[in-house]
Amino acid sequence: MRTTNLGKLTEIRDALNSKFYEREKQVEGILVALLSRQHMLMIGPAGTAKSALSVELAKIVKGTAYFQWLLTRFSTPEEVFGPLSLKDLEKGVYKRVTATKMPEAHLVFLDEIFKANSAILNSLLTLINERLFYNDGSPVQVPLMSVIGASNEYPEEGEGLEALFDRFLLRFEIDFIADETNFVSMMKGVGQTQKMPSITKEELTQFQLLTDKVIIPDEVYEALSKIRVELRDEGIRPSDRRFKQSLSVLQAKALLNQRQVVNVDDIEILENALWETVDQKSTVSNVIRNHSQNVVTQSLYTIQNEATDVYYSMVQDHSPEAGMEANVKMKALLADLNQLKTHNQSRKDDINGLIDKVTSMQHEILDRILDPYYFDAQNGKRQSTNVFF
């Protein structure tokens, strides 16, 4: 995997974050959706840059066909899927001319998507989920990568929109800019004139293929299984299909951060995917965050603090007993780190980094123990100049 190419994804994310204030989660979400070929929904009031973000992304990916439409309850299939071909209709063939319409688009933005009426809904569902458009009864494979949907509000119960809502794996709430400094910067147009990076459709396709190859370690599967059980205990039951599709989101998030392996903390993005109703959001978020607060990261933090305490306690206490005790504790911490590495190979680089630091501290402890002058109060107290953390 060439990190130089992946650096383009970082450039795009940084540029979008500079242009759209307080939209970091949505920027990450829209890029993850594109890399994983999933669909994303943004819910929030008008004037919160929902369509602007989608348009900007379409400009960044050169060579892709983009379709955008504002749906109303009066929207017709012709507006979204194309008009009927009069020439074919004369022959009794019911066929649409799909040029410049949704069936021929790679990236689609549908505003006020829950205004879709029954005349549009069935074709829309099939196109989004199966990437098929039935033209004159014949299924046509469409080039669709991602649909970005937007709405000012959630769909109401009983309107028959549950299936459409379910088609969007990622769902983000969006609101007005909260920070006044960011608001003023937005008003002044800060960041609006910068040159935006770009990638070609071929590069995007390559990134999508790389996303498919990102490794998901067993620890991630185990965490997802525990999340599933806890959500069921709360009466929340995401479908098996939703869990399965979520794996591609985790792979895309890892790739976006230039990694070939998914980390447990990547799971946090699924707080935007595993709820079905608004009243479930808080519970789902709490459960997921409890499991995505990386156990390995917490363990490394704890071991680092213990090693620091042991080392500086030894520095303060110059007795041979303190030195020997510190050495034993450092050996135990190194054993814990090596065991942690055995069970978490995806984090071996981070673990090895701490192993090196603890080993250096242990070596200095041993040097002090073996230095006869260290314990000679008449020769003064030697102080370490090493800074390990």
mmCIF file of C-alpha atoms in Angstrom:
data_model
loop_
_atom_site.group_PDB
_atom_site.id
_atom_site.type_symbol
_atom_site.label_atom_id
_atom_site.label_comp_id
_atom_site.label_asym_id
_atom_site.label_seq_id
_atom_site.Cartn_x
_atom_site.Cartn_y
_atom_site.Cartn_z
ATOM 1 C CA MET A 1 0.000 0.000 0.000
ATOM 2 C CA ARG A 2 1.549 3.268 -1.063
ATOM 3 C CA THR A 3 1.212 5.862 1.657
ATOM 4 C CA THR A 4 2.057 8.641 -0.812
ATOM 5 C CA ASN A 5 -1.224 7.961 -2.593
ATOM 6 C CA LEU A 6 -3.142 7.649 0.662
ATOM 7 C CA GLY A 7 -1.806 11.051 1.592
ATOM 8 C CA LYS A 8 -4.260 12.466 -0.956
ATOM 9 C CA LEU A 9 -7.118 11.342 1.255
ATOM 10 C CA THR A 10 -5.615 13.248 4.168
ATOM 11 C CA GLU A 11 -5.224 16.334 1.978
ATOM 12 C CA ILE A 12 -8.866 16.135 0.934
ATOM 13 C CA ARG A 13 -10.095 15.693 4.494
ATOM 14 C CA ASP A 14 -7.959 18.593 5.758
ATOM 15 C CA ALA A 15 -9.094 20.862 2.915
ATOM 16 C CA LEU A 16 -12.774 20.103 3.517
ATOM 17 C CA ASN A 17 -12.353 20.682 7.251
ATOM 18 C CA SER A 18 -10.733 24.040 6.518
ATOM 19 C CA LYS A 19 -13.588 25.054 4.273
ATOM 20 C CA PHE A 20 -16.514 23.739 6.327
ATOM 21 C CA TYR A 21 -16.379 24.761 9.971
ATOM 22 C CA GLU A 22 -17.399 22.274 12.683
ATOM 23 C CA ARG A 23 -18.121 19.568 10.139
ATOM 24 C CA GLU A 24 -15.269 17.177 10.984
ATOM 25 C CA LYS A 25 -17.537 14.196 11.677
ATOM 26 C CA GLN A 26 -19.595 14.770 8.545
ATOM 27 C CA VAL A 27 -16.451 15.194 6.427
ATOM 28 C CA GLU A 28 -15.077 11.940 7.767
ATOM 29 C CA GLY A 29 -18.453 10.295 7.239
ATOM 30 C CA ILE A 30 -18.838 11.358 3.622
ATOM 31 C CA LEU A 31 -15.305 10.199 2.770
ATOM 32 C CA VAL A 32 -15.830 6.900 4.590
ATOM 33 C CA ALA A 33 -19.123 6.415 2.734
ATOM 34 C CA LEU A 34 -17.410 6.989 -0.600
ATOM 35 C CA LEU A 35 -14.492 4.657 0.162
ATOM 36 C CA SER A 36 -16.802 1.907 1.410
ATOM 37 C CA ARG A 37 -19.442 2.452 -1.321
ATOM 38 C CA GLN A 38 -22.069 2.991 1.359
ATOM 39 C CA HIS A 39 -24.723 5.665 1.708
ATOM 40 C CA MET A 40 -24.866 8.540 4.186
ATOM 41 C CA LEU A 41 -27.686 10.652 5.573
ATOM 42 C CA MET A 42 -27.378 14.147 7.065
ATOM 43 C CA ILE A 43 -30.247 15.405 9.194
ATOM 44 C CA GLY A 44 -30.440 19.032 10.279
ATOM 45 C CA PRO A 45 -31.910 22.455 9.548
ATOM 46 C CA ALA A 46 -31.551 24.228 6.229
ATOM 47 C CA GLY A 47 -28.414 26.316 5.782
ATOM 48 C CA THR A 48 -26.000 23.928 7.475
ATOM 49 C CA ALA A 49 -23.897 23.147 4.361
ATOM 50 C CA LYS A 50 -25.369 19.714 3.673
ATOM 51 C CA SER A 51 -25.607 20.200 -0.082
ATOM 52 C CA ALA A 52 -22.472 22.367 -0.239
ATOM 53 C CA LEU A 53 -20.361 19.581 1.254
ATOM 54 C CA SER A 54 -21.703 17.071 -1.250
ATOM 55 C CA VAL A 55 -21.140 19.425 -4.190
ATOM 56 C CA GLU A 56 -17.574 20.109 -3.072
ATOM 57 C CA LEU A 57 -16.826 16.403 -2.861
ATOM 58 C CA ALA A 58 -18.190 15.887 -6.372
ATOM 59 C CA LYS A 59 -15.832 18.599 -7.645
ATOM 60 C CA ILE A 60 -12.881 16.932 -5.928
ATOM 61 C CA VAL A 61 -13.448 13.554 -7.607
ATOM 62 C CA LYS A 62 -12.747 14.302 -11.256
ATOM 63 C CA GLY A 63 -14.378 12.245 -13.982
ATOM 64 C CA THR A 64 -17.434 11.162 -12.002
ATOM 65 C CA ALA A 65 -21.029 11.862 -12.974
ATOM 66 C CA TYR A 66 -22.892 13.775 -10.276
ATOM 67 C CA PHE A 67 -26.655 14.058 -9.837
ATOM 68 C CA GLN A 68 -28.391 16.363 -7.353
ATOM 69 C CA TRP A 69 -32.083 16.860 -6.813
ATOM 70 C CA LEU A 70 -34.454 18.435 -4.305
ATOM 71 C CA LEU A 71 -37.383 16.094 -3.757
ATOM 72 C CA THR A 72 -40.901 17.238 -2.962
ATOM 73 C CA ARG A 73 -44.097 15.270 -2.551
ATOM 74 C CA PHE A 74 -44.911 16.342 -6.102
ATOM 75 C CA SER A 75 -41.630 15.130 -7.641
ATOM 76 C CA THR A 76 -42.097 12.788 -10.599
ATOM 77 C CA PRO A 77 -40.064 9.757 -11.695
ATOM 78 C CA GLU A 78 -39.044 11.727 -14.796
ATOM 79 C CA GLU A 79 -37.166 14.235 -12.668
ATOM 80 C CA VAL A 80 -35.058 11.573 -10.967
ATOM 81 C CA PHE A 81 -34.835 8.708 -13.447
ATOM 82 C CA GLY A 82 -35.328 10.454 -16.800
ATOM 83 C CA PRO A 83 -38.243 11.019 -19.211
ATOM 84 C CA LEU A 84 -39.863 8.301 -21.274
ATOM 85 C CA SER A 85 -38.397 7.852 -24.738
ATOM 86 C CA LEU A 86 -41.102 8.975 -27.145
ATOM 87 C CA LYS A 87 -39.519 7.021 -29.980
ATOM 88 C CA ASP A 88 -39.625 3.800 -27.940
ATOM 89 C CA LEU A 89 -43.097 4.574 -26.644
ATOM 90 C CA GLU A 90 -44.403 4.615 -30.213
ATOM 91 C CA LYS A 91 -43.217 1.002 -30.437
ATOM 92 C CA GLY A 92 -44.941 0.096 -27.196
ATOM 93 C CA VAL A 93 -41.673 0.089 -25.256
ATOM 94 C CA TYR A 94 -41.795 1.792 -21.844
ATOM 95 C CA LYS A 95 -38.188 2.968 -21.597
ATOM 96 C CA ARG A 96 -36.629 5.989 -19.941
ATOM 97 C CA VAL A 97 -33.839 8.207 -21.238
ATOM 98 C CA THR A 98 -31.527 8.143 -18.225
ATOM 99 C CA ALA A 99 -28.776 10.474 -19.510
ATOM 100 C CA THR A 100 -27.754 13.050 -16.816
ATOM 101 C CA LYS A 101 -30.152 11.440 -14.335
ATOM 102 C CA MET A 102 -29.642 9.291 -11.235
ATOM 103 C CA PRO A 103 -29.287 5.899 -13.009
ATOM 104 C CA GLU A 104 -26.109 7.131 -14.716
ATOM 105 C CA ALA A 105 -24.522 8.937 -11.753
ATOM 106 C CA HIS A 106 -21.581 7.826 -9.607
ATOM 107 C CA LEU A 107 -22.322 10.222 -6.761
ATOM 108 C CA VAL A 108 -25.840 11.384 -5.889
ATOM 109 C CA PHE A 109 -27.161 14.018 -3.504
ATOM 110 C CA LEU A 110 -30.892 13.911 -2.743
ATOM 111 C CA ASP A 111 -32.172 16.790 -0.645
ATOM 112 C CA GLU A 112 -35.321 16.369 1.454
ATOM 113 C CA ILE A 113 -35.165 12.686 0.634
ATOM 114 C CA PHE A 114 -38.081 11.762 2.886
ATOM 115 C CA LYS A 115 -40.372 13.770 0.651
ATOM 116 C CA ALA A 116 -40.030 10.961 -1.896
ATOM 117 C CA ASN A 117 -43.490 9.758 -2.914
ATOM 118 C CA SER A 118 -44.648 6.251 -3.745
ATOM 119 C CA ALA A 119 -44.179 6.822 -7.497
ATOM 120 C CA ILE A 120 -40.437 7.243 -6.914
ATOM 121 C CA LEU A 121 -39.868 5.164 -3.798
ATOM 122 C CA ASN A 122 -39.726 1.604 -5.138
ATOM 123 C CA SER A 123 -37.274 2.399 -7.946
ATOM 124 C CA LEU A 124 -35.230 4.500 -5.530
ATOM 125 C CA LEU A 125 -34.949 1.668 -3.009
ATOM 126 C CA THR A 126 -33.809 -0.840 -5.622
ATOM 127 C CA LEU A 127 -31.320 1.572 -7.139
ATOM 128 C CA ILE A 128 -29.781 2.493 -3.769
ATOM 129 C CA ASN A 129 -29.626 -1.011 -2.329
ATOM 130 C CA GLU A 130 -29.012 -3.270 -5.319
ATOM 131 C CA ARG A 131 -27.462 -0.760 -7.738
ATOM 132 C CA LEU A 132 -30.060 -1.815 -10.292
ATOM 133 C CA PHE A 133 -32.511 0.257 -12.306
ATOM 134 C CA TYR A 134 -35.372 -1.486 -14.047
ATOM 135 C CA ASN A 135 -35.877 0.132 -17.439
ATOM 136 C CA ASP A 136 -38.754 -1.392 -19.405
ATOM 137 C CA GLY A 137 -38.667 -4.276 -16.951
ATOM 138 C CA SER A 138 -35.025 -5.119 -17.625
ATOM 139 C CA PRO A 139 -32.511 -4.687 -14.775
ATOM 140 C CA VAL A 140 -29.649 -2.352 -15.653
ATOM 141 C CA GLN A 141 -26.545 -2.206 -13.471
ATOM 142 C CA VAL A 142 -25.856 1.385 -12.441
ATOM 143 C CA PRO A 143 -22.421 2.938 -11.680
ATOM 144 C CA LEU A 144 -23.625 4.348 -8.337
ATOM 145 C CA MET A 145 -20.981 4.592 -5.609
ATOM 146 C CA SER A 146 -22.736 6.538 -2.881
ATOM 147 C CA VAL A 147 -25.954 8.408 -2.238
ATOM 148 C CA ILE A 148 -25.770 11.329 0.146
ATOM 149 C CA GLY A 149 -29.221 12.052 1.498
ATOM 150 C CA ALA A 150 -30.313 15.105 3.436
ATOM 151 C CA SER A 151 -33.390 16.057 5.377
ATOM 152 C CA ASN A 152 -34.449 18.821 7.725
ATOM 153 C CA GLU A 153 -36.181 16.258 9.924
ATOM 154 C CA TYR A 154 -36.530 12.563 10.623
ATOM 155 C CA PRO A 155 -39.237 10.625 8.778
ATOM 156 C CA GLU A 156 -42.490 10.284 10.682
ATOM 157 C CA GLU A 157 -43.791 6.865 11.655
ATOM 158 C CA GLY A 158 -46.480 5.411 9.471
ATOM 159 C CA GLU A 159 -45.354 7.122 6.275
ATOM 160 C CA GLY A 160 -43.809 3.958 4.836
ATOM 161 C CA LEU A 161 -40.297 5.404 4.756
ATOM 162 C CA GLU A 162 -38.646 2.924 7.117
ATOM 163 C CA ALA A 163 -37.068 0.982 4.251
ATOM 164 C CA LEU A 164 -35.612 4.168 2.728
ATOM 165 C CA PHE A 165 -34.233 5.269 6.104
ATOM 166 C CA ASP A 166 -32.643 1.819 6.516
ATOM 167 C CA ARG A 167 -30.793 2.154 3.205
ATOM 168 C CA PHE A 168 -28.502 4.778 4.752
ATOM 169 C CA LEU A 169 -25.854 2.983 6.770
ATOM 170 C CA LEU A 170 -24.301 6.187 8.132
ATOM 171 C CA ARG A 171 -26.508 8.848 9.709
ATOM 172 C CA PHE A 172 -25.250 12.161 11.044
ATOM 173 C CA GLU A 173 -27.088 14.977 12.748
ATOM 174 C CA ILE A 174 -25.855 18.413 11.725
ATOM 175 C CA ASP A 175 -26.473 21.820 13.283
ATOM 176 C CA PHE A 176 -25.499 25.468 12.939
ATOM 177 C CA ILE A 177 -21.956 26.562 13.798
ATOM 178 C CA ALA A 178 -21.666 26.768 17.588
ATOM 179 C CA ASP A 179 -18.316 28.487 18.175
ATOM 180 C CA GLU A 180 -18.430 32.252 17.621
ATOM 181 C CA THR A 181 -14.865 32.405 16.316
ATOM 182 C CA ASN A 182 -15.707 29.810 13.686
ATOM 183 C CA PHE A 183 -18.907 31.689 12.886
ATOM 184 C CA VAL A 184 -16.996 34.920 12.262
ATOM 185 C CA SER A 185 -14.428 33.070 10.126
ATOM 186 C CA MET A 186 -17.249 31.579 8.081
ATOM 187 C CA MET A 187 -18.815 35.026 7.649
ATOM 188 C CA LYS A 188 -15.481 36.442 6.468
ATOM 189 C CA GLY A 189 -15.083 33.583 4.013
ATOM 190 C CA VAL A 190 -11.848 32.359 5.578
ATOM 191 C CA GLY A 191 -10.678 29.240 3.736
ATOM 192 C CA GLN A 192 -13.144 29.636 0.887
ATOM 193 C CA THR A 193 -10.588 30.694 -1.702
ATOM 194 C CA GLN A 194 -8.075 27.930 -1.099
ATOM 195 C CA LYS A 195 -7.284 25.570 -3.929
ATOM 196 C CA MET A 196 -8.927 22.217 -3.289
ATOM 197 C CA PRO A 197 -7.060 18.953 -3.941
ATOM 198 C CA SER A 198 -8.483 16.452 -6.377
ATOM 199 C CA ILE A 199 -8.363 12.794 -7.347
ATOM 200 C CA THR A 200 -9.501 10.994 -10.467
ATOM 201 C CA LYS A 201 -12.267 8.436 -10.646
ATOM 202 C CA GLU A 202 -9.602 5.823 -11.306
ATOM 203 C CA GLU A 203 -7.742 6.791 -8.132
ATOM 204 C CA LEU A 204 -10.958 6.617 -6.147
ATOM 205 C CA THR A 205 -11.644 3.150 -7.521
ATOM 206 C CA GLN A 206 -8.144 2.112 -6.441
ATOM 207 C CA PHE A 207 -8.776 3.492 -2.949
ATOM 208 C CA GLN A 208 -12.023 1.518 -2.791
ATOM 209 C CA LEU A 209 -10.164 -1.667 -3.726
ATOM 210 C CA LEU A 210 -7.573 -0.937 -1.038
ATOM 211 C CA THR A 211 -10.405 -0.435 1.438
ATOM 212 C CA ASP A 212 -11.638 -3.954 0.706
ATOM 213 C CA LYS A 213 -8.182 -5.316 1.607
ATOM 214 C CA VAL A 214 -7.866 -3.629 5.006
ATOM 215 C CA ILE A 215 -7.472 -6.323 7.675
ATOM 216 C CA ILE A 216 -10.040 -6.688 10.444
ATOM 217 C CA PRO A 217 -8.405 -8.438 13.435
ATOM 218 C CA ASP A 218 -10.242 -10.820 15.763
ATOM 219 C CA GLU A 219 -10.295 -8.261 18.580
ATOM 220 C CA VAL A 220 -12.555 -6.052 16.454
ATOM 221 C CA TYR A 221 -14.959 -8.902 15.675
ATOM 222 C CA GLU A 222 -15.064 -9.778 19.381
ATOM 223 C CA ALA A 223 -15.837 -6.168 20.310
ATOM 224 C CA LEU A 224 -18.665 -6.047 17.742
ATOM 225 C CA SER A 225 -20.103 -9.276 19.140
ATOM 226 C CA LYS A 226 -20.121 -7.814 22.653
ATOM 227 C CA ILE A 227 -21.757 -4.626 21.349
ATOM 228 C CA ARG A 228 -24.459 -6.703 19.658
ATOM 229 C CA VAL A 229 -25.221 -8.587 22.875
ATOM 230 C CA GLU A 230 -25.394 -5.405 24.966
ATOM 231 C CA LEU A 231 -27.632 -3.669 22.434
ATOM 232 C CA ARG A 232 -29.986 -6.661 22.469
ATOM 233 C CA ASP A 233 -30.122 -6.457 26.264
ATOM 234 C CA GLU A 234 -31.299 -2.864 25.764
ATOM 235 C CA GLY A 235 -33.949 -3.971 23.275
ATOM 236 C CA ILE A 236 -32.028 -2.595 20.295
ATOM 237 C CA ARG A 237 -31.574 -5.072 17.457
ATOM 238 C CA PRO A 238 -29.626 -3.828 14.401
ATOM 239 C CA SER A 239 -29.953 -6.330 11.577
ATOM 240 C CA ASP A 240 -27.217 -8.798 10.722
ATOM 241 C CA ARG A 241 -26.983 -7.056 7.350
ATOM 242 C CA ARG A 242 -26.286 -3.703 9.037
ATOM 243 C CA PHE A 243 -23.517 -5.238 11.149
ATOM 244 C CA LYS A 244 -22.026 -6.893 8.065
ATOM 245 C CA GLN A 245 -22.106 -3.652 6.056
ATOM 246 C CA SER A 246 -20.504 -1.834 8.975
ATOM 247 C CA LEU A 247 -17.288 -3.788 8.438
ATOM 248 C CA SER A 248 -16.640 -1.842 5.233
ATOM 249 C CA VAL A 249 -17.081 1.400 7.174
ATOM 250 C CA LEU A 250 -14.428 0.302 9.661
ATOM 251 C CA GLN A 251 -12.081 -0.626 6.819
ATOM 252 C CA ALA A 252 -12.633 2.766 5.168
ATOM 253 C CA LYS A 253 -11.989 4.619 8.422
ATOM 254 C CA ALA A 254 -8.694 2.760 8.855
ATOM 255 C CA LEU A 255 -7.642 3.516 5.275
ATOM 256 C CA LEU A 256 -8.565 7.171 5.705
ATOM 257 C CA ASN A 257 -6.085 7.207 8.581
ATOM 258 C CA GLN A 258 -3.471 5.478 6.388
ATOM 259 C CA ARG A 259 -3.672 2.133 8.172
ATOM 260 C CA GLN A 260 -3.899 -1.374 6.749
ATOM 261 C CA VAL A 261 -5.495 -2.776 9.906
ATOM 262 C CA VAL A 262 -8.693 -1.750 11.692
ATOM 263 C CA ASN A 263 -8.233 -0.650 15.320
ATOM 264 C CA VAL A 264 -10.827 -1.222 18.023
ATOM 265 C CA ASP A 265 -11.210 2.527 18.458
ATOM 266 C CA ASP A 266 -12.376 2.782 14.821
ATOM 267 C CA ILE A 267 -15.621 1.214 16.051
ATOM 268 C CA GLU A 268 -16.652 4.573 17.491
ATOM 269 C CA ILE A 269 -17.903 5.677 14.046
ATOM 270 C CA LEU A 270 -20.615 3.005 14.295
ATOM 271 C CA GLU A 271 -22.497 5.150 16.811
ATOM 272 C CA ASN A 272 -23.757 6.730 13.576
ATOM 273 C CA ALA A 273 -24.831 3.394 12.127
ATOM 274 C CA LEU A 274 -26.323 0.955 14.648
ATOM 275 C CA TRP A 275 -29.461 2.791 15.787
ATOM 276 C CA GLU A 276 -32.869 2.654 14.168
ATOM 277 C CA THR A 277 -34.897 5.280 16.026
ATOM 278 C CA VAL A 278 -33.930 8.632 17.501
ATOM 279 C CA ASP A 279 -34.614 7.496 21.059
ATOM 280 C CA GLN A 280 -31.980 4.745 20.626
ATOM 281 C CA LYS A 281 -29.150 7.105 19.703
ATOM 282 C CA SER A 282 -27.919 7.867 23.213
ATOM 283 C CA THR A 283 -27.935 4.236 24.345
ATOM 284 C CA VAL A 284 -26.183 3.034 21.201
ATOM 285 C CA SER A 285 -23.560 5.752 21.557
ATOM 286 C CA ASN A 286 -22.831 4.808 25.178
ATOM 287 C CA VAL A 287 -22.535 1.094 24.419
ATOM 288 C CA ILE A 288 -20.265 1.631 21.438
ATOM 289 C CA ARG A 289 -18.029 4.122 23.211
ATOM 290 C CA ASN A 290 -17.596 1.736 26.129
ATOM 291 C CA HIS A 291 -16.165 -0.831 23.738
ATOM 292 C CA SER A 292 -14.338 1.467 21.337
ATOM 293 C CA GLN A 293 -12.376 3.215 24.046
ATOM 294 C CA ASN A 294 -9.500 1.018 23.074
ATOM 295 C CA VAL A 295 -8.592 -1.487 25.777
ATOM 296 C CA VAL A 296 -5.045 -1.614 24.434
ATOM 297 C CA THR A 297 -4.700 2.162 24.609
ATOM 298 C CA GLN A 298 -5.969 2.149 28.183
ATOM 299 C CA SER A 299 -3.543 -0.646 29.103
ATOM 300 C CA LEU A 300 -0.608 1.198 27.545
ATOM 301 C CA TYR A 301 -1.547 4.349 29.421
ATOM 302 C CA THR A 302 -1.739 2.441 32.719
ATOM 303 C CA ILE A 303 1.580 0.653 32.180
ATOM 304 C CA GLN A 304 3.279 3.885 31.161
ATOM 305 C CA ASN A 305 2.104 5.589 34.355
ATOM 306 C CA GLU A 306 3.187 2.633 36.510
ATOM 307 C CA ALA A 307 6.625 2.556 34.891
ATOM 308 C CA THR A 308 7.062 6.276 35.477
ATOM 309 C CA ASP A 309 6.034 5.945 39.136
ATOM 310 C CA VAL A 310 8.404 3.014 39.695
ATOM 311 C CA TYR A 311 11.310 4.803 38.074
ATOM 312 C CA TYR A 312 10.970 8.069 39.940
ATOM 313 C CA SER A 313 10.327 6.295 43.243
ATOM 314 C CA MET A 314 13.654 4.554 42.750
ATOM 315 C CA VAL A 315 15.301 7.903 41.988
ATOM 316 C CA GLN A 316 14.034 9.258 45.310
ATOM 317 C CA ASP A 317 14.937 6.155 47.359
ATOM 318 C CA HIS A 318 18.632 5.267 46.998
ATOM 319 C CA SER A 319 18.551 2.034 48.957
ATOM 320 C CA PRO A 320 19.632 -1.229 47.291
ATOM 321 C CA GLU A 321 16.246 -2.706 48.205
ATOM 322 C CA ALA A 322 14.413 0.027 46.285
ATOM 323 C CA GLY A 323 16.593 -0.539 43.232
ATOM 324 C CA MET A 324 16.024 -4.298 43.258
ATOM 325 C CA GLU A 325 12.283 -3.867 43.785
ATOM 326 C CA ALA A 326 12.099 -1.376 40.903
ATOM 327 C CA ASN A 327 13.908 -3.818 38.630
ATOM 328 C CA VAL A 328 11.446 -6.594 39.482
ATOM 329 C CA LYS A 329 8.472 -4.312 38.797
ATOM 330 C CA MET A 330 9.935 -3.225 35.445
ATOM 331 C CA LYS A 331 10.382 -6.884 34.464
ATOM 332 C CA ALA A 332 6.716 -7.518 35.330
ATOM 333 C CA LEU A 333 5.576 -4.517 33.275
ATOM 334 C CA LEU A 334 7.653 -5.699 30.290
ATOM 335 C CA ALA A 335 6.061 -9.141 30.628
ATOM 336 C CA ASP A 336 2.619 -7.510 30.602
ATOM 337 C CA LEU A 337 3.544 -5.556 27.467
ATOM 338 C CA ASN A 338 4.789 -8.638 25.650
ATOM 339 C CA GLN A 339 1.624 -10.512 26.560
ATOM 340 C CA LEU A 340 -0.433 -7.546 25.343
ATOM 341 C CA LYS A 341 1.457 -7.626 22.043
ATOM 342 C CA THR A 342 0.835 -11.353 21.615
ATOM 343 C CA HIS A 343 -2.931 -10.822 21.743
ATOM 344 C CA ASN A 344 -3.020 -7.519 19.840
ATOM 345 C CA GLN A 345 -0.772 -7.795 16.811
ATOM 346 C CA SER A 346 -2.551 -4.921 15.096
ATOM 347 C CA ARG A 347 -1.119 -2.583 17.760
ATOM 348 C CA LYS A 348 2.390 -4.015 17.900
ATOM 349 C CA ASP A 349 4.028 -0.775 16.726
ATOM 350 C CA ASP A 350 2.490 1.197 19.608
ATOM 351 C CA ILE A 351 3.290 -1.558 22.081
ATOM 352 C CA ASN A 352 6.868 -1.910 20.844
ATOM 353 C CA GLY A 353 7.343 1.824 21.322
ATOM 354 C CA LEU A 354 6.444 1.562 24.990
ATOM 355 C CA ILE A 355 8.502 -1.610 25.386
ATOM 356 C CA ASP A 356 11.563 0.341 24.198
ATOM 357 C CA LYS A 357 10.904 3.113 26.702
ATOM 358 C CA VAL A 358 10.346 0.761 29.660
ATOM 359 C CA THR A 359 13.422 -1.249 28.674
ATOM 360 C CA SER A 360 15.514 1.940 28.670
ATOM 361 C CA MET A 361 14.219 2.785 32.135
ATOM 362 C CA GLN A 362 15.027 -0.711 33.357
ATOM 363 C CA HIS A 363 18.566 -0.470 31.975
ATOM 364 C CA GLU A 364 19.161 2.752 33.846
ATOM 365 C CA ILE A 365 17.858 1.142 37.023
ATOM 366 C CA LEU A 366 20.301 -1.720 36.528
ATOM 367 C CA ASP A 367 23.147 0.717 35.866
ATOM 368 C CA ARG A 368 22.378 2.455 39.146
ATOM 369 C CA ILE A 369 22.232 -0.817 41.044
ATOM 370 C CA LEU A 370 25.621 -1.867 39.643
ATOM 371 C CA ASP A 371 27.216 1.534 40.241
ATOM 372 C CA PRO A 372 28.917 1.428 43.668
ATOM 373 C CA TYR A 373 28.951 5.218 43.849
ATOM 374 C CA TYR A 374 25.175 5.299 43.531
ATOM 375 C CA PHE A 375 24.753 4.078 47.072
ATOM 376 C CA ASP A 376 27.640 6.101 48.502
ATOM 377 C CA ALA A 377 26.061 9.046 50.231
ATOM 378 C CA GLN A 378 29.503 10.636 50.604
ATOM 379 C CA ASN A 379 29.805 10.906 46.836
ATOM 380 C CA GLY A 380 26.494 12.731 46.461
ATOM 381 C CA LYS A 381 23.286 11.753 44.752
ATOM 382 C CA ARG A 382 23.395 11.209 41.021
ATOM 383 C CA GLN A 383 20.365 12.393 39.080
ATOM 384 C CA SER A 384 19.164 10.969 35.794
ATOM 385 C CA THR A 385 18.986 13.269 32.819
ATOM 386 C CA ASN A 386 16.813 10.853 30.848
ATOM 387 C CA VAL A 387 13.257 11.916 30.055
ATOM 388 C CA PHE A 388 11.220 8.900 29.057
ATOM 389 C CA PHE A 389 7.740 10.400 28.729
#
